[in-house]
């Protein structure tokens, strides 16, 4: 069996992702803002991955034309919270294959 030790830790204070549909002035887009994104991975005999997210907001943005201004609507937003959302994934047998 092949195994190696791995430790990775990625911290991103803020990340904005935008998806735009169309190239006209009135094009629509979606904007996603992630705050406090932390990714940790530790691999020894097992692999443990922890994902934390401090905040999230998704907006729908309608483009502006020469007569109208940009219109932004909130689709999804997290409320302030004392602890970030946390997802922990543990893989106990690294040599096993994935089954779908």
Short mmCIF file of N, CA and C in Angstrom, two decimals, residues 3-60:
data_model
loop_
_atom_site.label_atom_id
_atom_site.label_comp_id
_atom_site.label_asym_id
_atom_site.label_seq_id
_atom_site.Cartn_x
_atom_site.Cartn_y
_atom_site.Cartn_z
N UNK A 3 1.36 5.06 1.01
CA UNK A 3 0.86 6.09 1.92
C UNK A 3 1.97 7.09 2.19
N UNK A 4 1.59 8.30 2.43
CA UNK A 4 2.51 9.36 2.77
C UNK A 4 1.81 10.32 3.72
N UNK A 5 2.61 11.07 4.45
CA UNK A 5 2.04 12.05 5.38
C UNK A 5 1.83 13.36 4.65
N UNK A 6 0.71 13.99 4.94
CA UNK A 6 0.36 15.24 4.29
C UNK A 6 -0.32 16.14 5.30
N UNK A 7 0.06 17.40 5.28
CA UNK A 7 -0.63 18.39 6.10
C UNK A 7 -0.75 19.66 5.27
N UNK A 8 -1.98 20.11 5.06
CA UNK A 8 -2.25 21.32 4.28
C UNK A 8 -3.21 22.20 5.06
N UNK A 9 -3.00 23.49 4.98
CA UNK A 9 -3.84 24.45 5.69
C UNK A 9 -3.96 25.69 4.81
N UNK A 10 -5.17 25.96 4.31
CA UNK A 10 -5.42 27.11 3.44
C UNK A 10 -6.45 28.01 4.12
N UNK A 11 -6.11 29.28 4.29
CA UNK A 11 -7.02 30.25 4.91
C UNK A 11 -7.22 31.41 3.93
N UNK A 12 -8.49 31.67 3.62
CA UNK A 12 -8.84 32.76 2.71
C UNK A 12 -9.82 33.67 3.45
N UNK A 13 -9.42 34.89 3.81
CA UNK A 13 -10.30 35.77 4.58
C UNK A 13 -11.58 36.15 3.83
N UNK A 14 -11.48 36.41 2.52
CA UNK A 14 -12.66 36.78 1.73
C UNK A 14 -12.44 36.36 0.29
N UNK A 15 -13.51 35.84 -0.32
CA UNK A 15 -13.45 35.39 -1.71
C UNK A 15 -14.76 35.77 -2.38
N UNK A 16 -14.67 36.50 -3.50
CA UNK A 16 -15.83 36.88 -4.27
C UNK A 16 -15.79 36.16 -5.62
N UNK A 17 -16.90 35.52 -5.97
CA UNK A 17 -17.01 34.80 -7.23
C UNK A 17 -18.20 35.36 -7.99
N UNK A 18 -18.00 35.69 -9.26
CA UNK A 18 -19.08 36.23 -10.07
C UNK A 18 -19.30 35.40 -11.32
N UNK A 19 -20.57 35.23 -11.69
CA UNK A 19 -20.93 34.53 -12.92
C UNK A 19 -21.81 35.48 -13.72
N UNK A 20 -21.41 35.76 -14.93
CA UNK A 20 -22.13 36.73 -15.75
C UNK A 20 -22.74 36.04 -16.96
N UNK A 21 -23.99 36.37 -17.25
CA UNK A 21 -24.69 35.82 -18.40
C UNK A 21 -24.95 36.92 -19.41
N UNK A 22 -24.34 36.82 -20.59
CA UNK A 22 -24.54 37.82 -21.63
C UNK A 22 -23.49 38.90 -21.60
N UNK A 23 -23.39 39.61 -22.72
CA UNK A 23 -22.36 40.65 -22.82
C UNK A 23 -22.95 42.03 -23.06
N UNK A 24 -24.24 42.16 -22.94
CA UNK A 24 -24.87 43.46 -23.12
C UNK A 24 -24.82 44.24 -21.82
N UNK A 25 -25.20 45.50 -21.89
CA UNK A 25 -25.22 46.32 -20.68
C UNK A 25 -26.25 45.83 -19.67
N UNK A 26 -27.31 45.18 -20.18
CA UNK A 26 -28.37 44.71 -19.27
C UNK A 26 -28.17 43.25 -18.86
N UNK A 27 -26.96 42.73 -18.97
CA UNK A 27 -26.68 41.34 -18.63
C UNK A 27 -26.92 41.08 -17.15
N UNK A 28 -27.30 39.86 -16.82
CA UNK A 28 -27.51 39.45 -15.44
C UNK A 28 -26.29 38.70 -14.94
N UNK A 29 -26.09 38.75 -13.64
CA UNK A 29 -24.98 37.98 -13.06
C UNK A 29 -25.35 37.56 -11.65
N UNK A 30 -24.61 36.57 -11.16
CA UNK A 30 -24.73 36.11 -9.78
C UNK A 30 -23.39 36.36 -9.11
N UNK A 31 -23.43 36.88 -7.90
CA UNK A 31 -22.22 37.13 -7.13
C UNK A 31 -22.29 36.33 -5.83
N UNK A 32 -21.23 35.64 -5.52
CA UNK A 32 -21.15 34.85 -4.30
C UNK A 32 -19.98 35.37 -3.47
N UNK A 33 -20.25 35.73 -2.22
CA UNK A 33 -19.21 36.22 -1.32
C UNK A 33 -19.04 35.21 -0.19
N UNK A 34 -17.81 34.72 -0.04
CA UNK A 34 -17.46 33.80 1.04
C UNK A 34 -16.54 34.53 1.99
N UNK A 35 -16.80 34.40 3.30
CA UNK A 35 -15.96 35.05 4.30
C UNK A 35 -15.44 33.99 5.28
N UNK A 36 -14.19 34.13 5.65
CA UNK A 36 -13.60 33.24 6.65
C UNK A 36 -13.54 31.79 6.19
N UNK A 37 -13.04 31.55 4.98
CA UNK A 37 -12.95 30.20 4.43
C UNK A 37 -11.63 29.56 4.88
N UNK A 38 -11.72 28.43 5.58
CA UNK A 38 -10.55 27.69 6.05
C UNK A 38 -10.65 26.25 5.60
N UNK A 39 -9.59 25.73 5.01
CA UNK A 39 -9.54 24.34 4.57
C UNK A 39 -8.30 23.70 5.19
N UNK A 40 -8.49 22.60 5.89
CA UNK A 40 -7.39 21.88 6.53
C UNK A 40 -7.45 20.42 6.12
N UNK A 41 -6.30 19.84 5.83
CA UNK A 41 -6.23 18.42 5.50
C UNK A 41 -5.03 17.83 6.23
N UNK A 42 -5.26 16.73 6.91
CA UNK A 42 -4.20 16.02 7.62
C UNK A 42 -4.31 14.55 7.26
N UNK A 43 -3.22 14.01 6.71
CA UNK A 43 -3.22 12.60 6.31
C UNK A 43 -2.06 11.88 6.97
N UNK A 44 -2.40 10.86 7.73
CA UNK A 44 -1.41 9.94 8.30
C UNK A 44 -1.88 8.55 7.89
N UNK A 45 -2.37 7.76 8.83
CA UNK A 45 -2.98 6.48 8.47
C UNK A 45 -4.40 6.70 7.94
N UNK A 46 -5.00 7.81 8.32
CA UNK A 46 -6.32 8.20 7.84
C UNK A 46 -6.20 9.59 7.21
N UNK A 47 -7.24 10.02 6.53
CA UNK A 47 -7.26 11.37 5.98
C UNK A 47 -8.43 12.12 6.61
N UNK A 48 -8.12 13.24 7.21
CA UNK A 48 -9.14 14.08 7.84
C UNK A 48 -9.14 15.44 7.16
N UNK A 49 -10.29 15.84 6.64
CA UNK A 49 -10.44 17.14 5.98
C UNK A 49 -11.48 17.95 6.74
N UNK A 50 -11.14 19.19 7.07
CA UNK A 50 -12.05 20.09 7.78
C UNK A 50 -12.24 21.35 6.93
N UNK A 51 -13.50 21.68 6.67
CA UNK A 51 -13.84 22.90 5.94
C UNK A 51 -14.65 23.79 6.88
N UNK A 52 -14.25 25.05 6.99
CA UNK A 52 -14.98 26.01 7.82
C UNK A 52 -15.34 27.22 6.97
N UNK A 53 -16.53 27.77 7.23
CA UNK A 53 -16.99 28.94 6.50
C UNK A 53 -17.64 29.91 7.48
N UNK A 54 -17.12 31.13 7.55
CA UNK A 54 -17.62 32.12 8.49
C UNK A 54 -18.87 32.84 8.03
N UNK A 55 -19.03 33.02 6.71
CA UNK A 55 -20.21 33.72 6.21
C UNK A 55 -20.36 33.53 4.72
N UNK A 56 -21.61 33.69 4.25
CA UNK A 56 -21.93 33.46 2.85
C UNK A 56 -23.02 34.43 2.42
N UNK A 57 -22.91 34.96 1.21
CA UNK A 57 -23.98 35.75 0.63
C UNK A 57 -23.99 35.54 -0.88
N UNK A 58 -25.18 35.31 -1.43
CA UNK A 58 -25.36 35.16 -2.88
C UNK A 58 -26.33 36.24 -3.34
N UNK A 59 -25.91 37.03 -4.34
CA UNK A 59 -26.72 38.11 -4.87
C UNK A 59 -27.02 37.88 -6.35
N UNK A 60 -28.17 38.38 -6.79
CA UNK A 60 -28.53 38.43 -8.20
C UNK A 60 -28.41 39.89 -8.62
#
